[in-house]
mmCIF file of C-alpha atoms and ligand atoms in Angstrom:
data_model
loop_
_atom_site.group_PDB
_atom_site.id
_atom_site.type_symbol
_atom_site.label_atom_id
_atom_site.label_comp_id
_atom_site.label_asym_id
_atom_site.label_seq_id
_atom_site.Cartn_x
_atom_site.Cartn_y
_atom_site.Cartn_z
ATOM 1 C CA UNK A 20 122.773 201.502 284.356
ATOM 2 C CA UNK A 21 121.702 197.743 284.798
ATOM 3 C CA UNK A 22 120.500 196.497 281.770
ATOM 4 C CA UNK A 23 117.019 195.538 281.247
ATOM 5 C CA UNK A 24 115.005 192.661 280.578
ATOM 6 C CA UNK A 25 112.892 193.507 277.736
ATOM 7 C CA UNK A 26 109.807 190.602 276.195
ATOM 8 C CA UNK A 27 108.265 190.920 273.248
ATOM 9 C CA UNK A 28 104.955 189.179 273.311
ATOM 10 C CA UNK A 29 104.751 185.960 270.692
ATOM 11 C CA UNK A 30 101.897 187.033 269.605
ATOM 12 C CA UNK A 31 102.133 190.997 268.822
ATOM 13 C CA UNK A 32 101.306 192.466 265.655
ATOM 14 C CA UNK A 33 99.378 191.927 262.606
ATOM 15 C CA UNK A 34 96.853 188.326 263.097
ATOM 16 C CA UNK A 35 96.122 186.425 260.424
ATOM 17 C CA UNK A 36 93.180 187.979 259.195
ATOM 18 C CA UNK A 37 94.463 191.524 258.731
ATOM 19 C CA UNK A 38 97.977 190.079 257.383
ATOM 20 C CA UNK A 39 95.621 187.959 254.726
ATOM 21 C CA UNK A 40 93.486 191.424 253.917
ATOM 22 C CA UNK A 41 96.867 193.351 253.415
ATOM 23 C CA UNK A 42 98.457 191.090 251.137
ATOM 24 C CA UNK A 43 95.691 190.222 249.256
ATOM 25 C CA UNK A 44 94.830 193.788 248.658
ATOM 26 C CA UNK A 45 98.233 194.175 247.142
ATOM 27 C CA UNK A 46 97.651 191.070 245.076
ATOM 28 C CA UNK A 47 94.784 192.835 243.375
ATOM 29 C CA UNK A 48 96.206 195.857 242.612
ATOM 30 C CA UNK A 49 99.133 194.005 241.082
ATOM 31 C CA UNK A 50 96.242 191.900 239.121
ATOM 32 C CA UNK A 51 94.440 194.987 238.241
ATOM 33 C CA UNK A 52 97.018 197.978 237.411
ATOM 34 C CA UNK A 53 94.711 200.075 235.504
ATOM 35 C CA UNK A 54 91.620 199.766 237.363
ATOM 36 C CA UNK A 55 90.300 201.878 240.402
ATOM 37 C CA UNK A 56 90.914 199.799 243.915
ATOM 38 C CA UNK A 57 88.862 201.834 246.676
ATOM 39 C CA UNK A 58 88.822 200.473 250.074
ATOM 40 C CA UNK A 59 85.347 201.709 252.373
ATOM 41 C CA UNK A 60 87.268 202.618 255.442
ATOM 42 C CA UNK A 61 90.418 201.933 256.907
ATOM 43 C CA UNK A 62 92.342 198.408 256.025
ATOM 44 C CA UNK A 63 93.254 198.298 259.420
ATOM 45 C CA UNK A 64 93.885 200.743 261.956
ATOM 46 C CA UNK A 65 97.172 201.970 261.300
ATOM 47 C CA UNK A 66 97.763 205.348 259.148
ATOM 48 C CA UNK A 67 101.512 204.262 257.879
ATOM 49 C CA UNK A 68 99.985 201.388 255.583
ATOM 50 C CA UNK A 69 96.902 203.499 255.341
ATOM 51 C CA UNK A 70 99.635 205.876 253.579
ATOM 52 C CA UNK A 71 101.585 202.972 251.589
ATOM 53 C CA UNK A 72 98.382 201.436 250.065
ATOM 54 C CA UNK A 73 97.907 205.085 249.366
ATOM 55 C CA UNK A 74 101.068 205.273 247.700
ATOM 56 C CA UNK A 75 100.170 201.642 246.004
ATOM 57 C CA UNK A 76 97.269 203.726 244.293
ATOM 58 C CA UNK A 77 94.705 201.925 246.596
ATOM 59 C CA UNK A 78 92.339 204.567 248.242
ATOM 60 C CA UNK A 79 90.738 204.511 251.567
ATOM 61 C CA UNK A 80 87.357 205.853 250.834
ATOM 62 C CA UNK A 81 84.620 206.972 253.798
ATOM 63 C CA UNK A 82 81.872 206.838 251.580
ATOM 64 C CA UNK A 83 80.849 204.716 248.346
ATOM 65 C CA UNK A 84 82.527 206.419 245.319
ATOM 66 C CA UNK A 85 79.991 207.883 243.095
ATOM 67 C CA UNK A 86 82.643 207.565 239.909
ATOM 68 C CA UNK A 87 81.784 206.331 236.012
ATOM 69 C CA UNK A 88 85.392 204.285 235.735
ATOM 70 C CA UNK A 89 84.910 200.822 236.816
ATOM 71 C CA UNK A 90 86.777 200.131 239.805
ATOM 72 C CA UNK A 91 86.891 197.457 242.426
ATOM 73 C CA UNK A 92 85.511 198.331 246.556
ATOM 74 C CA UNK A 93 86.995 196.380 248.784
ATOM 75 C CA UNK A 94 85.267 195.245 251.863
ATOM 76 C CA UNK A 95 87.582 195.103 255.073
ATOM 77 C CA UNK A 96 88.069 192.418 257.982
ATOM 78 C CA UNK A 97 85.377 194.060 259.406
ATOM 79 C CA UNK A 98 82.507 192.792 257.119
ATOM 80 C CA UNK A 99 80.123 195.553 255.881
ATOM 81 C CA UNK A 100 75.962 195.458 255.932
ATOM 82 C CA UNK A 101 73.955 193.858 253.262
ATOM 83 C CA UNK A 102 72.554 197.314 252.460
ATOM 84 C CA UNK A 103 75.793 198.469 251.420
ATOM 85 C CA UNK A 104 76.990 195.419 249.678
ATOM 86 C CA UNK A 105 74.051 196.234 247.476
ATOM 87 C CA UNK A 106 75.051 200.016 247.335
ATOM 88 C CA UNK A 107 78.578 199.651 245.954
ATOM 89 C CA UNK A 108 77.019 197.076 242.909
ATOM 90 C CA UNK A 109 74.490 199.862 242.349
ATOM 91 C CA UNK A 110 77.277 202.394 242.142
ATOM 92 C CA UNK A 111 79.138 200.173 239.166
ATOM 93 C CA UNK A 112 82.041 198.764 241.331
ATOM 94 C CA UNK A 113 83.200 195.413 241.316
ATOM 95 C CA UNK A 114 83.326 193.901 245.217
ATOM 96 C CA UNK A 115 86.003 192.428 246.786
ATOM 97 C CA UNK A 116 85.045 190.946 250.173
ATOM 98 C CA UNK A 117 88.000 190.362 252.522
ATOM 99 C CA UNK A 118 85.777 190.232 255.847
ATOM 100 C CA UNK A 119 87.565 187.797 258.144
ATOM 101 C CA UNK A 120 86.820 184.660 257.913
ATOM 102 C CA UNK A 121 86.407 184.412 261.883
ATOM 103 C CA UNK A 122 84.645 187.561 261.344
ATOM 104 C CA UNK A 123 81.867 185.700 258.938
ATOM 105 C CA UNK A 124 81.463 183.371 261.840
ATOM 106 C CA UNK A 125 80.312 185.424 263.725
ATOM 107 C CA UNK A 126 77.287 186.592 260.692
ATOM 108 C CA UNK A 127 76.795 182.878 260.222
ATOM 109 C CA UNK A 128 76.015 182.431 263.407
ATOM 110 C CA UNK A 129 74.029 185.655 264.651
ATOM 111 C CA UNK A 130 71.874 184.507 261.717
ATOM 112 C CA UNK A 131 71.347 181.036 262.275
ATOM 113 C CA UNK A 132 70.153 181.791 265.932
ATOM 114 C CA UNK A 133 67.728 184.630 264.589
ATOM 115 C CA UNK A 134 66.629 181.969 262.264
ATOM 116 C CA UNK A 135 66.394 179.130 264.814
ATOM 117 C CA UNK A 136 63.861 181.732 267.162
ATOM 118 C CA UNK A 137 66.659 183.034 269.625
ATOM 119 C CA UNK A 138 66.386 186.660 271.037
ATOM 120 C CA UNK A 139 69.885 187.276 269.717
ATOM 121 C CA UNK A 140 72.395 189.448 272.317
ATOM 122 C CA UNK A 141 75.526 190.356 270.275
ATOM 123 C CA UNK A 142 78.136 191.598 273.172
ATOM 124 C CA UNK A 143 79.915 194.049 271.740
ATOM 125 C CA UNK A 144 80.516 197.874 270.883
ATOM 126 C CA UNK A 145 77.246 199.036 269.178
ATOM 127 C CA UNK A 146 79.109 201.527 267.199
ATOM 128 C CA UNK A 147 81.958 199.396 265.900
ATOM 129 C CA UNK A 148 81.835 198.429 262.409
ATOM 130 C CA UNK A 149 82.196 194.880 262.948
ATOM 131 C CA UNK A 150 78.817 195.023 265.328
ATOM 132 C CA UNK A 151 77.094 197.141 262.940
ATOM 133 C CA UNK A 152 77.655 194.273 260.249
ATOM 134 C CA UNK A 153 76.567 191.104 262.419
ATOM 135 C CA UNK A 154 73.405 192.971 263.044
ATOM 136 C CA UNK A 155 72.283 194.195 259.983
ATOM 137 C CA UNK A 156 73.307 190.782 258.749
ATOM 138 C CA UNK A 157 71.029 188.967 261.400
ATOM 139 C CA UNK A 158 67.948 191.932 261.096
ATOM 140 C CA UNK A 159 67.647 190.484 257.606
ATOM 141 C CA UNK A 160 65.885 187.288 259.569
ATOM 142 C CA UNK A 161 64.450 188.885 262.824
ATOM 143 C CA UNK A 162 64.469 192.042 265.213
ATOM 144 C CA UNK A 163 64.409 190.810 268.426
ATOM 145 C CA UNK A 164 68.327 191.519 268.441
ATOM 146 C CA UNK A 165 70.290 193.625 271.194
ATOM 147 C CA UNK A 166 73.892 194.475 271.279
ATOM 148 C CA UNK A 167 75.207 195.136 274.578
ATOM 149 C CA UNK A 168 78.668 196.020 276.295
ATOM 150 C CA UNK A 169 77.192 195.149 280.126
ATOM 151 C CA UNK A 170 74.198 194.188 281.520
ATOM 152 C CA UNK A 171 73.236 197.710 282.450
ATOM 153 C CA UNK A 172 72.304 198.067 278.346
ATOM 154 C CA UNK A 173 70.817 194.693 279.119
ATOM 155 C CA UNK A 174 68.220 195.405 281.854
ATOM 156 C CA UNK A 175 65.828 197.817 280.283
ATOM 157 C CA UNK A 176 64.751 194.531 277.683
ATOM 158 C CA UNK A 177 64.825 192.336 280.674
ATOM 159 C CA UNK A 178 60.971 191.730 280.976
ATOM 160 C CA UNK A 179 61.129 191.252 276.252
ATOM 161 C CA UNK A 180 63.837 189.236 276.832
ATOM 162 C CA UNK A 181 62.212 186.713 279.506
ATOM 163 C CA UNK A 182 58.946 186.415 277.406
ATOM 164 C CA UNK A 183 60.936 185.650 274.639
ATOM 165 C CA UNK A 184 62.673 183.046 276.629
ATOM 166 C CA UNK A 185 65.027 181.255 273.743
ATOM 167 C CA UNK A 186 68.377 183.687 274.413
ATOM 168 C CA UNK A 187 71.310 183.148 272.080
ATOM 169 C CA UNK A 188 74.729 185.342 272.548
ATOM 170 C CA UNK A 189 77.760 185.979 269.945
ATOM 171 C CA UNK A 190 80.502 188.503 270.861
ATOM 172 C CA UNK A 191 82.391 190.956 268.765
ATOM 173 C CA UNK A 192 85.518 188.768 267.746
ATOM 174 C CA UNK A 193 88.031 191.226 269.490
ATOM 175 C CA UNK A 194 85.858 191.336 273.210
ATOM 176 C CA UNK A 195 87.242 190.475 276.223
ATOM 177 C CA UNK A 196 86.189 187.249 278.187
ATOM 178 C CA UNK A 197 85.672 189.870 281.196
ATOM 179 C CA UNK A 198 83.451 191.516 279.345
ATOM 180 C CA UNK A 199 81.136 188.383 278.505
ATOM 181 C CA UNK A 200 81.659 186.397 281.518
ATOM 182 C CA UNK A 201 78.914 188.992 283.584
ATOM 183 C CA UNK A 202 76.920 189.230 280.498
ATOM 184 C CA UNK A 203 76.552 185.462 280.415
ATOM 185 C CA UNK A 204 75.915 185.112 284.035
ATOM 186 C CA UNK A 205 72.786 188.039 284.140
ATOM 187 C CA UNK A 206 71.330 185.753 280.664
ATOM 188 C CA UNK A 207 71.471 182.367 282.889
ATOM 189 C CA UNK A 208 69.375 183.956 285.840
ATOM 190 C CA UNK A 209 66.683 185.237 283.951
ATOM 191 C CA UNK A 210 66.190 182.805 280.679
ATOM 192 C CA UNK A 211 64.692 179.403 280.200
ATOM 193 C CA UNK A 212 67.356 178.469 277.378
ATOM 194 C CA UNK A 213 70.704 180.285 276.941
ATOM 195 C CA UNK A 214 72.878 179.484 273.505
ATOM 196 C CA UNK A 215 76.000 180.768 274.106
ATOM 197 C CA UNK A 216 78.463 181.387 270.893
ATOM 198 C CA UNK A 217 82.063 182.535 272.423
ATOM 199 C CA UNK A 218 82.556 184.107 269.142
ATOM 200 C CA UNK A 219 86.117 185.841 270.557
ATOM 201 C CA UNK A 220 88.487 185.140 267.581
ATOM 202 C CA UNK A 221 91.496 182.400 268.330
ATOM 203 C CA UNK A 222 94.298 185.309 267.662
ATOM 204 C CA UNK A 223 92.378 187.639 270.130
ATOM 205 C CA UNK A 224 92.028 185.165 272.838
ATOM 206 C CA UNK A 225 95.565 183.831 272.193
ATOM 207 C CA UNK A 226 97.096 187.455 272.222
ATOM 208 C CA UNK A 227 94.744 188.550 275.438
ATOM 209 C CA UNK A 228 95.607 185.491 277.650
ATOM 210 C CA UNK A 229 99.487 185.799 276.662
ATOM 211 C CA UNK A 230 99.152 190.130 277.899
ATOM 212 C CA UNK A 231 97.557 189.057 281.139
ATOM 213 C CA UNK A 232 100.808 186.057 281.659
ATOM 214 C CA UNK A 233 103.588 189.035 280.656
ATOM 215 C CA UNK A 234 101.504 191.678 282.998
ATOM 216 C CA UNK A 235 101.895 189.183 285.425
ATOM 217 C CA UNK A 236 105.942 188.916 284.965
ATOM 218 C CA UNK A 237 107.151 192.375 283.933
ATOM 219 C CA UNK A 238 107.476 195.700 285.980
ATOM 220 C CA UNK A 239 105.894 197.367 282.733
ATOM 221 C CA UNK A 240 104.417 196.406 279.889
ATOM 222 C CA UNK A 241 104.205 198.590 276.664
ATOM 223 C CA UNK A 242 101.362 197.906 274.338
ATOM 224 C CA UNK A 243 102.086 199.078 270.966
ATOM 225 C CA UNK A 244 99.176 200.474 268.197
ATOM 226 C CA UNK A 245 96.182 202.686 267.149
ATOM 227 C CA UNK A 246 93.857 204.095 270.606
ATOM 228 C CA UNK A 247 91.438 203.795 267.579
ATOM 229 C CA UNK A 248 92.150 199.743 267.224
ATOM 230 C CA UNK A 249 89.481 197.949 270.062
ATOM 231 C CA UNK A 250 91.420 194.941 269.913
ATOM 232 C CA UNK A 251 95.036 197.089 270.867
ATOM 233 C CA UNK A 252 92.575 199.426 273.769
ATOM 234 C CA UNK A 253 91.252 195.696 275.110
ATOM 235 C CA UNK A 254 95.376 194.625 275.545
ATOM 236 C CA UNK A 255 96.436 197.632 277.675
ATOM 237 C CA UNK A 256 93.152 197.454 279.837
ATOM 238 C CA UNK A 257 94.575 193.778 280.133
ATOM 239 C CA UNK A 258 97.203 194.207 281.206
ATOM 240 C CA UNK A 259 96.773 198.108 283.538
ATOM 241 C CA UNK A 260 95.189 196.172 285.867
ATOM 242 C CA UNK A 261 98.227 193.938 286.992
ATOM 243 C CA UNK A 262 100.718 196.343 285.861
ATOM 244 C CA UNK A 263 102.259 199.417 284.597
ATOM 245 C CA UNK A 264 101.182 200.042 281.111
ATOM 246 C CA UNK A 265 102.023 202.480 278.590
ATOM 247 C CA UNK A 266 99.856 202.229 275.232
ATOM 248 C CA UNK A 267 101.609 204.254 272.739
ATOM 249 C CA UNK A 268 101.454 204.693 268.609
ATOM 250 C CA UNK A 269 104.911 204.580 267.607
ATOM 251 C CA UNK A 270 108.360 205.296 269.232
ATOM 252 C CA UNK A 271 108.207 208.626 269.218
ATOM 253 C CA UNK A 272 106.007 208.468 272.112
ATOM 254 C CA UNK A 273 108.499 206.662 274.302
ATOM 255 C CA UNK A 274 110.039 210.170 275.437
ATOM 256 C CA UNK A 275 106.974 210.637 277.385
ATOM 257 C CA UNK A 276 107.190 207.941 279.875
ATOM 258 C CA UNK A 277 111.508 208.056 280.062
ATOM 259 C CA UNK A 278 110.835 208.127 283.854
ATOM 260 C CA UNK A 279 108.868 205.452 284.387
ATOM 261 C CA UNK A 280 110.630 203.216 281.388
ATOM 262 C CA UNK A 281 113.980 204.052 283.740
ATOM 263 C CA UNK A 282 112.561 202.820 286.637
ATOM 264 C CA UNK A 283 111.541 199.232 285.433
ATOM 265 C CA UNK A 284 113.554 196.274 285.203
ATOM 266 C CA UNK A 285 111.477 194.022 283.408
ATOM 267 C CA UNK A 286 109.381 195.219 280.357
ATOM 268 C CA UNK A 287 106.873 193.533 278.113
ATOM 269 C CA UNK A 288 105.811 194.527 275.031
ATOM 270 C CA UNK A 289 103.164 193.442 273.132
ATOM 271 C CA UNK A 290 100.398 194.648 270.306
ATOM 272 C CA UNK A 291 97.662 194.881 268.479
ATOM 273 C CA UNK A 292 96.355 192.685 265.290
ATOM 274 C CA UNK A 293 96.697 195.620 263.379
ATOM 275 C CA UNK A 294 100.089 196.752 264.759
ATOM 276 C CA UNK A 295 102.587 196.697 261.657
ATOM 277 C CA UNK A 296 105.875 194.240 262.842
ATOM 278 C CA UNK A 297 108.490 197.462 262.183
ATOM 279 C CA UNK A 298 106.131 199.582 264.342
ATOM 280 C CA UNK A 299 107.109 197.154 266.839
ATOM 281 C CA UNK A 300 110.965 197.040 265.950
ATOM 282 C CA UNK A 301 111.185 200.878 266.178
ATOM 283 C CA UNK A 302 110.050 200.523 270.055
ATOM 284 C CA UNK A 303 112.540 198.190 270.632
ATOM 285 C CA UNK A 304 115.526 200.158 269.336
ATOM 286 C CA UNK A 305 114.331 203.115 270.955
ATOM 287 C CA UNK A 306 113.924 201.497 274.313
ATOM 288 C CA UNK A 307 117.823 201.075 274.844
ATOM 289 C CA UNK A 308 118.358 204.588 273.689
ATOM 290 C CA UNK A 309 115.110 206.315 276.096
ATOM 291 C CA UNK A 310 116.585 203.522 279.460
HETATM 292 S S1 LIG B 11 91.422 190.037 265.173
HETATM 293 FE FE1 LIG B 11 90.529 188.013 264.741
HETATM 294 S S2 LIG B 11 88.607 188.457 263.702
HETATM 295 FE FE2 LIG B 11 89.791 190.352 263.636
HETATM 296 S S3 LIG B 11 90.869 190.262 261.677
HETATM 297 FE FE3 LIG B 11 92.225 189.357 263.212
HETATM 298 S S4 LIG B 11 91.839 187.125 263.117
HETATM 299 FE FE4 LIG B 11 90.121 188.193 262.121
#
């Protein structure tokens, strides 16, 4: 069999933020042996160091632990509301706040234009956690806020929203410029004053454009991590619209798609911020053994 041509993308795996949040996490535990670490949801969205913090004795909790031992919460990249900032001191436990810093940005600025009079639009998944966050954050100062993945969820405020007339716009840090670009375009023909924020985080836009490039040069690409992880979903709808793509979890999923990983001569892989780097090893050494 001719041998293949296999890429791995510069930029796959763990960003800066979520390698930061993972080793500082560690760093506390190590600091704090005998006290109680809790993490409010997952680190990052990836259950094999969901299972070695575990194994670290640092639990991923759902809900605010309701416990008498004094422990410490940590807050993810994510960010969290004020309201439950406020919660986990009035539950005892000590906060640790490792929200991205490109994350707080985002907050800083969704304030600041509430603050300053805009009608904030915060492009983005309404349900995500990071969303949830930057508007709570920004409600504090203001309501007029929307958060919006298209200008369909746009048009029902459309006659608020050109009263209002001061528009400002920050975007979920792991969006897609494709998803902005129309939402952008709908804000400029109907408001007097459009501030735009292109909140996108560096590592996201880095790891996006360098998806679309490989798409462009390989008969397949495999994105590697979570179908929970919005930032790992964003690559391989990337990159499935210029070529084959297969988004799997791990290696063991490669058995699936031995017909169509036979077939291709050139193959890209790339991944998500939260995509551990032996996660990524794995589905390399498996690739020779499935082609
Ligand atoms: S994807 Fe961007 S915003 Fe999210 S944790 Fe990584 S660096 Fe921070």
């Amino acid at each position: 069999m001719p041998k293949k041509e296999i890429t791995i993308a510069k930029y796959a795996g763990f960003c800066y933020g979520v390698k930061r949040a993972v080793e500082s996490v560690n760093k506390l535990k190590s600091q704090n042996p005998d006290k109680k670490i809790y993490i409010l949801g997952e680190l990052i969205h990836n259950s094999q160091v969901i299972g070695e913090l575990e194994n670290s004795g640092i639990h991923t909790v759902e809900e605010i632990p309701q416990t008498n031992d004094c422990g410490i919460c940590v807050i993810r990249t994510h960010g969290q509301t004020p309201q439950t900032f406020k919660a986990i001191e009035n539950a005892g436990l000590e906060v640790f706040d490792l929200t991205c810093p490109d994350v707080k940005k985002v907050q800083q600025k969704a304030v600041k234009l509430v603050k300053e009079g805009y009608y904030l639009v915060i492009v983005g998944k309404e349900e995500h956690p990071e969303v949830t966050a930057i508007k709570a954050n920004a409600q504090q100062f203001g309501s007029n806020i929307i958060v919006a993945e298209n200008t369909e969820q746009i048009k029902p405020y459309e006659k608020e929203l050109k009263e209002h007339k001061k528009i400002g716009i920050v975007v979920q840090t792991t969006q897609m410029l494709s998803t902005l670009n129309p939402v952008v375009e709908y804000l400029t023909s109907i408001s007097k004053e459009l501030h735009i924020a292109n909140t996108i985080c560096p590592s996201t836009s880095l790891r996006q454009n360098e998806a679309l490039q490989m798409a462009k040069e390989n008969d397949l690409m495999i994105v590697v991590g979570s179908k929970n992880s919005a930032n790992t979903t964003h690559l391989a709808q990337i990159t499935n619209k210029i070529t084959t793509t297969i988004h799997i979890e791990s290696a063991a999923e490669l058995d699936l798609y031995k017909d169509t990983i036979e077939k291709s001569k050139k193959i890209g892989i790339t991944a998500g911020a939260s995509t551990p780097q032996s996660l990524i090893e794995n589905v390399l050494n498996c690739l020779s053994e499935v082609a």
